[in-house]
Short mmCIF file of C-alpha atoms and ligand atoms in Angstrom, two decimals:
data_model
loop_
_atom_site.label_atom_id
_atom_site.label_comp_id
_atom_site.label_asym_id
_atom_site.label_seq_id
_atom_site.Cartn_x
_atom_site.Cartn_y
_atom_site.Cartn_z
CA MET A 69 -0.08 -0.13 -0.08
CA LYS A 70 1.60 3.28 -1.18
CA SER A 71 0.98 6.21 0.73
CA LYS A 72 1.60 9.76 -0.03
CA LEU A 73 2.24 10.78 3.36
CA LYS A 74 5.81 11.06 4.67
CA PHE A 75 7.64 8.51 6.69
CA GLU A 76 7.39 10.33 10.09
CA THR A 77 3.59 11.00 9.37
CA ARG A 78 3.01 7.35 8.23
CA ALA A 79 4.93 6.19 11.40
CA ILE A 80 2.40 7.86 13.63
CA LYS A 81 -0.94 7.39 11.58
CA SER A 82 -0.05 3.51 10.90
CA THR A 83 0.28 2.58 14.63
CA GLN A 84 -2.98 4.54 15.62
CA SER A 85 -5.87 2.15 16.47
CA GLY A 86 -7.94 3.18 13.61
CA SER A 87 -11.00 0.98 12.59
CA THR A 88 -10.10 -2.65 13.30
CA ASN A 89 -13.10 -4.91 13.70
CA VAL A 90 -11.15 -7.49 15.85
CA LYS A 91 -13.09 -9.01 18.99
CA PRO A 92 -10.29 -9.74 21.48
CA LEU A 93 -11.08 -11.91 24.54
CA SER A 94 -8.29 -10.42 26.39
CA THR A 95 -8.97 -6.61 26.96
CA PRO A 96 -6.56 -4.30 24.74
CA ILE A 97 -4.47 -2.23 26.94
CA TYR A 98 -5.22 1.43 26.07
CA LEU A 99 -1.90 3.08 26.54
CA SER A 100 -3.07 6.49 25.00
CA SER A 101 -2.59 9.27 27.19
CA THR A 102 -5.25 11.31 25.40
CA PHE A 103 -8.34 10.71 23.31
CA GLU A 104 -9.84 12.50 20.07
CA ARG A 105 -12.46 15.15 20.40
CA ASN A 106 -15.46 15.60 17.86
CA GLU A 107 -15.29 18.63 15.56
CA ASP A 108 -17.66 20.53 17.95
CA GLY A 109 -15.26 19.89 20.92
CA SER A 110 -17.30 17.18 22.44
CA TYR A 111 -16.43 13.45 23.37
CA ASP A 112 -18.39 10.33 22.16
CA ASN A 113 -17.62 9.08 25.68
CA ASP A 114 -16.22 9.84 28.93
CA PHE A 115 -12.43 9.07 27.89
CA GLN A 116 -10.59 12.51 27.41
CA TYR A 117 -7.04 12.27 29.11
CA SER A 118 -5.59 9.21 30.90
CA ARG A 119 -5.06 10.86 34.21
CA ALA A 120 -8.59 11.68 34.62
CA ASP A 121 -9.99 8.35 33.28
CA ASN A 122 -8.69 5.50 31.05
CA PRO A 123 -10.58 2.49 29.98
CA ASN A 124 -8.26 -0.08 31.63
CA ARG A 125 -8.51 1.75 34.80
CA ARG A 126 -12.10 1.99 34.40
CA ILE A 127 -12.62 -1.98 33.99
CA LEU A 128 -10.32 -2.26 37.21
CA GLU A 129 -12.32 0.14 39.01
CA ASN A 130 -15.71 -1.30 38.31
CA SER A 131 -14.55 -4.94 38.87
CA ILE A 132 -13.01 -3.99 42.45
CA ALA A 133 -16.29 -2.17 43.28
CA GLN A 134 -18.22 -5.13 42.31
CA LEU A 135 -16.02 -7.64 44.27
CA GLU A 136 -16.21 -5.09 47.45
CA ASN A 137 -19.73 -4.51 47.23
CA GLY A 138 -19.12 -0.71 46.93
CA GLU A 139 -20.58 2.13 44.94
CA SER A 140 -17.48 3.56 43.65
CA CYS A 141 -13.51 2.46 43.44
CA PHE A 142 -10.82 4.69 42.56
CA ALA A 143 -7.41 3.12 41.61
CA PHE A 144 -3.87 4.40 42.56
CA SER A 145 -0.23 3.72 41.63
CA SER A 146 0.21 2.03 44.96
CA GLY A 147 -1.33 1.03 48.23
CA MET A 148 0.45 4.06 49.72
CA ALA A 149 -0.92 6.30 47.25
CA ALA A 150 -4.43 5.06 48.07
CA ILE A 151 -3.93 5.43 51.85
CA SER A 152 -2.34 9.14 51.34
CA ALA A 153 -5.76 9.97 49.35
CA ILE A 154 -7.80 8.81 52.25
CA LEU A 155 -5.91 10.89 54.57
CA GLN A 156 -5.79 13.87 52.09
CA SER A 157 -9.57 13.94 52.15
CA LEU A 158 -9.35 14.99 55.83
CA LYS A 159 -8.53 18.50 56.88
CA THR A 160 -5.76 20.25 59.06
CA GLY A 161 -6.52 19.60 62.83
CA ASP A 162 -8.64 16.29 62.27
CA HIS A 163 -7.62 13.53 64.37
CA VAL A 164 -7.43 9.76 63.16
CA ILE A 165 -7.17 6.64 65.48
CA LEU A 166 -4.82 3.80 63.95
CA PRO A 167 -4.05 0.14 65.17
CA ASP A 168 -0.69 0.29 67.34
CA ASP A 169 0.59 -2.28 64.71
CA VAL A 170 -1.01 -0.68 61.55
CA TYR A 171 1.45 -1.48 58.50
CA TYR A 172 4.69 0.49 59.49
CA ASN A 173 4.59 2.60 56.24
CA ILE A 174 1.21 4.12 57.44
CA TYR A 175 2.74 5.02 60.71
CA SER A 176 5.72 6.74 58.94
CA LEU A 177 3.48 8.31 56.51
CA THR A 178 1.45 10.19 59.48
CA THR A 179 4.40 11.05 61.31
CA ASP A 180 6.74 12.05 58.73
CA VAL A 181 4.39 13.74 56.39
CA PHE A 182 0.70 14.35 57.70
CA GLU A 183 1.72 15.50 61.08
CA ARG A 184 3.53 18.52 59.27
CA TRP A 185 -0.03 19.44 57.64
CA GLY A 186 -1.68 19.34 61.18
CA LEU A 187 -3.34 15.97 61.18
CA GLN A 188 -3.28 14.36 64.42
CA THR A 189 -3.21 10.51 65.40
CA THR A 190 -3.28 8.18 68.29
CA THR A 191 -2.71 4.56 67.89
CA VAL A 192 -4.55 1.82 70.07
CA ASP A 193 -4.77 -1.86 70.41
CA MET A 194 -7.64 -2.12 67.99
CA SER A 195 -8.78 -5.74 69.15
CA ASP A 196 -9.69 -3.83 72.20
CA LEU A 197 -12.59 -1.83 71.47
CA GLU A 198 -12.61 -0.08 75.00
CA GLN A 199 -9.42 1.62 73.91
CA VAL A 200 -10.86 2.81 70.69
CA LYS A 201 -13.94 4.57 72.66
CA GLN A 202 -11.45 6.11 75.04
CA ALA A 203 -9.10 7.39 72.30
CA ILE A 204 -12.26 9.37 70.51
CA LYS A 205 -11.84 13.23 70.91
CA GLU A 206 -13.85 15.97 69.51
CA ASN A 207 -11.67 16.37 66.46
CA THR A 208 -11.67 12.78 65.68
CA LYS A 209 -12.99 12.14 62.21
CA MET A 210 -11.64 8.86 61.02
CA ILE A 211 -10.92 5.24 62.48
CA TRP A 212 -8.62 3.10 60.58
CA ALA A 213 -8.58 -0.66 61.03
CA GLU A 214 -6.30 -3.42 59.51
CA THR A 215 -7.70 -6.74 60.12
CA PRO A 216 -5.86 -9.29 60.20
CA SER A 217 -3.19 -6.78 61.31
CA ASN A 218 0.35 -6.62 59.93
CA PRO A 219 2.33 -8.59 61.12
CA GLN A 220 0.60 -9.45 64.45
CA LEU A 221 -2.60 -10.71 62.91
CA LYS A 222 -4.61 -9.00 65.40
CA ILE A 223 -8.33 -9.27 64.61
CA THR A 224 -10.82 -6.08 64.92
CA ASP A 225 -14.61 -6.91 65.13
CA ILE A 226 -15.56 -4.77 62.12
CA GLN A 227 -19.38 -4.73 63.08
CA GLU A 228 -18.92 -3.54 66.59
CA LEU A 229 -16.41 -0.97 65.83
CA SER A 230 -18.88 0.25 63.11
CA SER A 231 -21.40 0.57 65.80
CA ILE A 232 -18.90 3.11 67.50
CA THR A 233 -17.90 4.89 64.39
CA LYS A 234 -21.76 5.47 63.60
CA ALA A 235 -22.71 6.77 67.00
CA HIS A 236 -19.81 9.46 66.66
CA LYS A 237 -20.40 10.09 62.92
CA LEU A 238 -16.79 9.09 61.98
CA THR A 239 -15.51 7.21 58.78
CA LEU A 240 -14.67 3.66 59.35
CA VAL A 241 -11.80 2.66 56.82
CA VAL A 242 -10.53 -0.89 56.55
CA ASP A 243 -7.60 -2.00 55.15
CA ASN A 244 -8.58 -5.40 53.49
CA THR A 245 -5.40 -5.92 51.55
CA TRP A 246 -4.49 -9.14 53.69
CA PRO A 247 -7.94 -10.85 53.41
CA SER A 248 -8.60 -9.65 49.88
CA PRO A 249 -12.42 -9.58 49.07
CA VAL A 250 -12.53 -13.45 48.88
CA LEU A 251 -12.19 -13.75 52.61
CA GLN A 252 -13.66 -10.62 53.96
CA ASN A 253 -16.11 -7.63 52.87
CA PRO A 254 -16.27 -4.93 55.33
CA LEU A 255 -18.45 -2.62 53.62
CA ASP A 256 -20.93 -5.45 54.01
CA ILE A 257 -20.50 -5.39 57.85
CA GLY A 258 -20.29 -1.46 58.60
CA ALA A 259 -17.09 0.12 57.05
CA ASP A 260 -17.64 3.25 54.93
CA ILE A 261 -14.29 2.70 52.93
CA VAL A 262 -12.27 -0.35 51.97
CA MET A 263 -8.59 0.26 50.75
CA HIS A 264 -6.07 -2.39 49.17
CA SER A 265 -2.74 -2.57 48.29
CA THR A 266 -3.55 -4.37 44.75
CA THR A 267 0.16 -5.02 44.61
CA LYS A 268 -0.69 -8.11 46.91
CA TYR A 269 -3.34 -10.58 46.08
CA PHE A 270 -5.18 -8.86 43.47
CA GLY A 271 -1.70 -8.58 41.44
CA GLY A 272 -0.85 -11.80 42.77
CA HIS A 273 2.63 -12.40 41.04
CA SER A 274 4.98 -9.79 42.34
CA ASP A 275 5.25 -7.89 39.02
CA VAL A 276 3.06 -4.82 39.81
CA LEU A 277 2.27 -1.93 42.30
CA GLY A 278 -1.21 -0.47 42.83
CA GLY A 279 -3.79 0.50 45.31
CA CYS A 280 -7.21 1.28 45.57
CA VAL A 281 -10.02 2.87 47.60
CA VAL A 282 -13.65 1.49 47.47
CA LEU A 283 -16.51 3.58 48.96
CA LYS A 284 -19.86 2.15 50.22
CA GLU A 285 -21.75 4.95 48.88
CA ASN A 286 -21.22 7.35 45.92
CA ASN A 287 -21.18 10.18 48.37
CA LYS A 288 -19.41 13.77 49.02
CA LEU A 289 -16.62 11.80 50.30
CA ALA A 290 -16.35 9.59 46.94
CA GLU A 291 -16.30 13.13 45.18
CA ARG A 292 -13.20 14.03 47.32
CA ILE A 293 -11.29 11.08 46.79
CA HIS A 294 -12.31 11.09 43.16
CA SER A 295 -10.88 14.91 43.00
CA ILE A 296 -7.64 13.86 44.73
CA GLN A 297 -7.09 10.86 42.30
CA LYS A 298 -7.39 13.31 39.36
CA ASN A 299 -5.70 16.34 40.94
CA MET A 300 -2.96 14.54 42.51
CA GLY A 301 -2.38 12.34 39.58
CA ALA A 302 -1.15 9.25 41.48
CA VAL A 303 -2.77 6.92 38.99
CA PRO A 304 -1.86 3.43 37.69
CA SER A 305 -0.68 3.00 34.20
CA PRO A 306 -2.88 1.16 31.83
CA PHE A 307 -0.52 -1.64 31.86
CA ASP A 308 -0.63 -1.81 35.54
CA CYS A 309 -4.25 -1.64 35.43
CA TRP A 310 -4.41 -4.67 33.06
CA LEU A 311 -2.14 -6.71 34.89
CA ILE A 312 -4.07 -6.28 38.27
CA ALA A 313 -7.41 -7.00 36.27
CA ARG A 314 -5.73 -10.28 34.83
CA GLY A 315 -4.87 -11.14 38.39
CA ILE A 316 -8.45 -10.66 39.50
CA GLN A 317 -9.45 -13.54 37.22
CA THR A 318 -7.56 -16.02 39.42
CA LEU A 319 -7.84 -14.25 42.66
CA HIS A 320 -10.36 -16.66 44.34
CA LEU A 321 -8.54 -19.90 43.20
CA ARG A 322 -5.29 -18.54 44.57
CA VAL A 323 -6.46 -17.11 47.72
CA THR A 324 -8.51 -20.14 48.78
CA ALA A 325 -5.70 -22.49 47.82
CA GLN A 326 -2.96 -20.23 49.72
CA THR A 327 -5.39 -20.01 52.51
CA LYS A 328 -5.96 -23.75 52.88
CA THR A 329 -1.92 -24.47 52.83
CA ALA A 330 -1.41 -21.55 55.32
CA LEU A 331 -3.76 -23.18 57.87
CA ALA A 332 -1.99 -26.55 57.51
CA LEU A 333 1.39 -24.92 58.01
CA ALA A 334 0.13 -23.06 61.01
CA GLU A 335 -1.01 -26.22 62.61
CA TYR A 336 2.03 -28.05 61.93
CA LEU A 337 4.39 -25.17 63.34
CA GLU A 338 2.01 -24.56 66.47
CA GLU A 339 2.91 -28.18 67.52
CA HIS A 340 6.47 -27.88 66.82
CA PRO A 341 8.90 -27.69 70.13
CA LYS A 342 11.20 -25.02 68.67
CA ILE A 343 8.11 -22.62 68.02
CA ASP A 344 7.04 -20.37 70.47
CA GLN A 345 3.67 -19.28 69.14
CA VAL A 346 2.07 -19.24 65.82
CA LEU A 347 -0.07 -15.98 65.15
CA TYR A 348 -2.67 -17.10 62.78
CA PRO A 349 -6.53 -16.26 63.14
CA GLY A 350 -7.65 -19.73 61.88
CA LEU A 351 -5.89 -21.40 64.88
CA GLU A 352 -8.48 -21.80 67.93
CA SER A 353 -5.59 -20.60 70.17
CA HIS A 354 -5.66 -17.22 68.60
CA PRO A 355 -7.38 -14.79 71.09
CA GLN A 356 -9.86 -13.43 68.47
CA HIS A 357 -10.19 -16.54 66.55
CA HIS A 358 -13.96 -16.24 67.20
CA ILE A 359 -14.51 -12.96 65.83
CA ALA A 360 -12.35 -13.86 62.51
CA ALA A 361 -14.58 -16.97 62.23
CA LYS A 362 -17.63 -14.43 62.40
CA GLN A 363 -16.52 -12.03 59.72
CA MET A 364 -14.44 -14.00 57.47
CA LYS A 365 -15.47 -16.60 54.85
CA ASN A 366 -13.64 -19.27 52.83
CA GLY A 367 -10.94 -19.27 55.40
CA PHE A 368 -8.53 -17.00 57.19
CA GLY A 369 -5.88 -16.17 54.91
CA ALA A 370 -2.50 -16.93 53.79
CA MET A 371 -0.29 -14.67 56.10
CA LEU A 372 1.03 -16.07 59.52
CA SER A 373 3.64 -14.76 61.74
CA VAL A 374 5.86 -17.21 63.57
CA ILE A 375 7.41 -16.67 66.87
CA VAL A 376 10.78 -18.80 67.06
CA LYS A 377 12.03 -19.78 70.26
CA GLY A 378 15.25 -17.89 71.26
CA ASP A 379 16.58 -14.44 70.27
CA GLN A 380 16.55 -12.23 67.25
CA GLN A 381 19.46 -14.19 65.84
CA ASN A 382 17.70 -17.49 65.91
CA ALA A 383 14.81 -16.33 64.05
CA VAL A 384 17.00 -14.74 61.34
CA ASP A 385 18.77 -18.02 61.31
CA VAL A 386 15.82 -20.18 60.74
CA SER A 387 14.53 -17.69 57.97
CA ASN A 388 18.08 -17.99 56.39
CA ARG A 389 17.90 -21.71 56.27
CA LEU A 390 14.51 -21.79 54.73
CA GLU A 391 14.85 -22.98 51.07
CA HIS A 392 11.34 -22.37 49.42
CA PHE A 393 10.45 -19.38 51.22
CA THR A 394 12.54 -16.58 49.58
CA ALA A 395 13.42 -13.70 52.05
CA ALA A 396 11.96 -10.72 50.42
CA THR A 397 9.43 -7.83 51.45
CA SER A 398 5.89 -8.09 50.10
CA LEU A 399 3.29 -10.72 50.31
CA GLY A 400 0.16 -12.27 48.58
CA ALA A 401 2.03 -13.49 45.27
CA VAL A 402 2.06 -17.12 44.07
CA GLU A 403 5.73 -17.81 45.93
CA SER A 404 6.31 -18.09 49.57
CA LEU A 405 8.08 -15.47 51.23
CA VAL A 406 9.50 -15.12 54.64
CA GLU A 407 10.59 -11.82 56.57
CA HIS A 408 12.22 -10.72 59.79
CA ARG A 409 9.86 -7.86 60.31
CA LYS A 410 11.86 -6.15 63.03
CA SER A 411 14.85 -5.55 60.90
CA VAL A 412 12.58 -4.03 58.17
CA GLU A 413 10.55 -1.94 60.35
CA GLY A 414 13.60 -0.28 62.26
CA PRO A 415 14.37 0.65 65.74
CA ASP A 416 10.74 2.08 66.38
CA SER A 417 9.14 -1.15 65.72
CA LYS A 418 6.87 -2.93 68.25
CA THR A 419 7.22 -6.25 66.42
CA PRO A 420 8.86 -8.97 68.63
CA ASN A 421 12.41 -9.56 67.89
CA ASN A 422 12.14 -13.32 67.14
CA LEU A 423 8.93 -12.86 64.78
CA LEU A 424 9.12 -14.08 61.24
CA ARG A 425 6.31 -13.16 58.97
CA VAL A 426 5.31 -15.73 56.30
CA SER A 427 3.17 -15.11 53.22
CA VAL A 428 2.25 -18.72 51.83
CA GLY A 429 2.27 -19.08 48.20
CA LEU A 430 1.02 -21.83 45.84
CA GLU A 431 3.82 -24.37 46.43
CA ASN A 432 2.81 -27.69 47.45
CA ILE A 433 1.99 -28.21 51.08
CA ASP A 434 4.35 -31.03 51.73
CA ASP A 435 7.30 -29.18 50.42
CA LEU A 436 6.69 -26.19 52.45
CA ILE A 437 6.42 -28.13 55.56
CA ASN A 438 9.31 -30.23 54.96
CA ASP A 439 11.37 -27.11 54.37
CA TRP A 440 10.34 -25.84 58.12
CA ARG A 441 11.14 -29.29 59.19
CA GLN A 442 14.54 -29.38 57.87
CA CYS A 443 15.30 -25.67 58.83
CA LEU A 444 14.21 -26.36 62.60
CA LYS A 445 16.10 -29.54 63.12
N1 LIG B 265 -1.46 -1.96 53.49
C1 LIG B 265 -1.00 -3.21 54.01
C2 LIG B 265 -1.75 -3.93 54.90
C3 LIG B 265 0.15 -3.77 53.16
O1 LIG B 265 0.68 -4.96 53.78
C4 LIG B 265 0.76 -2.85 52.44
C5 LIG B 265 2.28 -3.48 51.87
O2 LIG B 265 2.92 -4.03 52.20
C6 LIG B 265 0.38 -1.64 52.15
C7 LIG B 265 -0.92 -1.27 52.68
C8 LIG B 265 1.03 -0.67 51.10
O3 LIG B 265 0.93 -1.14 49.82
P1 LIG B 265 2.06 -0.82 48.64
O4 LIG B 265 3.20 -1.33 48.95
O5 LIG B 265 1.20 -1.23 47.49
O6 LIG B 265 2.42 0.98 48.66
#
């Protein structure tokens, strides 16, 4: 096909999507940062500029809103960007109550960044709702829960907590990263907002970063989060959205299989003489097992923390001897990981010295148990 156009022009025109009538099963990736207007300046649909909206992001957001039974969802470039957007919806002088073992980057985000903007925070043991009630002040606007918590797997009763937040007209946010919507739907039991690091179970393959904020209602708060998403611009790329959406297609299978293996590993380790304690809400020995059983479904998750007998060095040595658990930060993907959390969290960390956090992957349970057996010999 001979064209009159010069090379540079042809290079542009020939790679534009144009008028193909292919019907792919896998969603195409709309990398375009911008979309063409009609002659009168209007658009045929909602897509104008990809920071504001993009087809791959729209698909991802609609999917997660459905899975969490929310009315709206906003996707971000990481879990921390999603968390920042939620905190940015507050104003100077507002007060937030956080769990005392909240994911440690949330703690550093509030102390290093948001404190300078006048946001006040208090941390409490959120498995004890009396402590929550006592921490409420006149300027308290939000309660942040993480259940199971990272890394001590404490459980908060979401329904009970929501009676407190409703009575005081506070926003209840639940970080649902660890259970994923396969195991827990906080919006169904009283939460106003659910957030996820989609880097973890949603992506599921350790190859993408992402976050999202899901709101129960399409209300003023949703408008504010939407405005922060658009104006601050910490949005995921179309390819990142595509990867996370692809992960969603196998989310249920992965999470239920990983959860089954995690329970079997937790039961094995709990009986082992060299292990002091296994923190896993699926074990009857867990102090809030009954609450987890009430508010979780399909199992108790694929994360556990193992308190090894002895000191910090003992725990580090155990993690170094494991062959099928890679020493790496992160969780929720197909491969099993182990991490000595205190070393990662730093000197302010309240995590026990001899705690190893374990993310159980999709390997065969016999291989994983044999690995712990050999390393604890
Ligand atoms: N929330 C929890 C519970 C997490 O475990 C993490 C990361 O490990 C985050 C939030 C932050 O997510 P991201 O690393 O995608 O920014």
